[in-house]
Amino acid sequence: MSGDFDDDAPQHVVVPRDALPPEVVSALLEEFASRDGTDYGSVERSLAEKVADLRRQLERGEIGIVFDPGSETTTLVPARELPDG
């Protein structure tokens, strides 16, 4: 057996938002907006405001959802940084 089994696996998978149930997208947006290190400038904003902004960006295609099979994590990235695929 070869140890190269995972070499062909995608490193990151772009997940279309329509492929996820709305409650999963909402949970992902909330989790991302509440992560340590997310900085929204000098104006303090509520979690609901942050989530609403992220939802608008996702709907406009400015950000995308990316799944990393190696770490089994999902994150949001700017559209310009989305992996080809």
PDB file of C-alpha atoms in Angstrom, residues 16-43:
ATOM      1  CA  PRO A  16     -21.771  26.791  -1.945  1.00  0.00           C
ATOM      2  CA  ARG A  17     -23.958  28.493   0.659  1.00  0.00           C
ATOM      3  CA  ASP A  18     -27.042  27.021  -1.013  1.00  0.00           C
ATOM      4  CA  ALA A  19     -25.670  23.531  -0.323  1.00  0.00           C
ATOM      5  CA  LEU A  20     -26.094  24.085   3.419  1.00  0.00           C
ATOM      6  CA  PRO A  21     -29.323  24.357   5.397  1.00  0.00           C
ATOM      7  CA  PRO A  22     -30.061  27.963   6.492  1.00  0.00           C
ATOM      8  CA  GLU A  23     -29.556  27.105  10.173  1.00  0.00           C
ATOM      9  CA  VAL A  24     -26.077  25.754   9.426  1.00  0.00           C
ATOM     10  CA  VAL A  25     -25.138  28.924   7.535  1.00  0.00           C
ATOM     11  CA  SER A  26     -26.443  31.011  10.451  1.00  0.00           C
ATOM     12  CA  ALA A  27     -24.425  28.988  12.959  1.00  0.00           C
ATOM     13  CA  LEU A  28     -21.298  29.320  10.817  1.00  0.00           C
ATOM     14  CA  LEU A  29     -21.740  33.094  10.522  1.00  0.00           C
ATOM     15  CA  GLU A  30     -22.296  33.441  14.281  1.00  0.00           C
ATOM     16  CA  GLU A  31     -19.289  31.302  15.113  1.00  0.00           C
ATOM     17  CA  PHE A  32     -17.067  33.254  12.716  1.00  0.00           C
ATOM     18  CA  ALA A  33     -18.284  36.647  13.978  1.00  0.00           C
ATOM     19  CA  SER A  34     -17.593  35.676  17.584  1.00  0.00           C
ATOM     20  CA  ARG A  35     -14.078  34.279  17.082  1.00  0.00           C
ATOM     21  CA  ASP A  36     -11.258  35.757  19.085  1.00  0.00           C
ATOM     22  CA  GLY A  37      -9.213  38.075  16.930  1.00  0.00           C
ATOM     23  CA  THR A  38     -12.037  39.328  14.744  1.00  0.00           C
ATOM     24  CA  ASP A  39     -11.695  43.097  14.790  1.00  0.00           C
ATOM     25  CA  TYR A  40     -14.399  45.376  13.529  1.00  0.00           C
ATOM     26  CA  GLY A  41     -12.617  48.673  14.231  1.00  0.00           C
ATOM     27  CA  SER A  42     -13.145  51.234  16.935  1.00  0.00           C
ATOM     28  CA  VAL A  43     -16.941  50.972  16.886  1.00  0.00           C
TER      29      VAL A  43
END
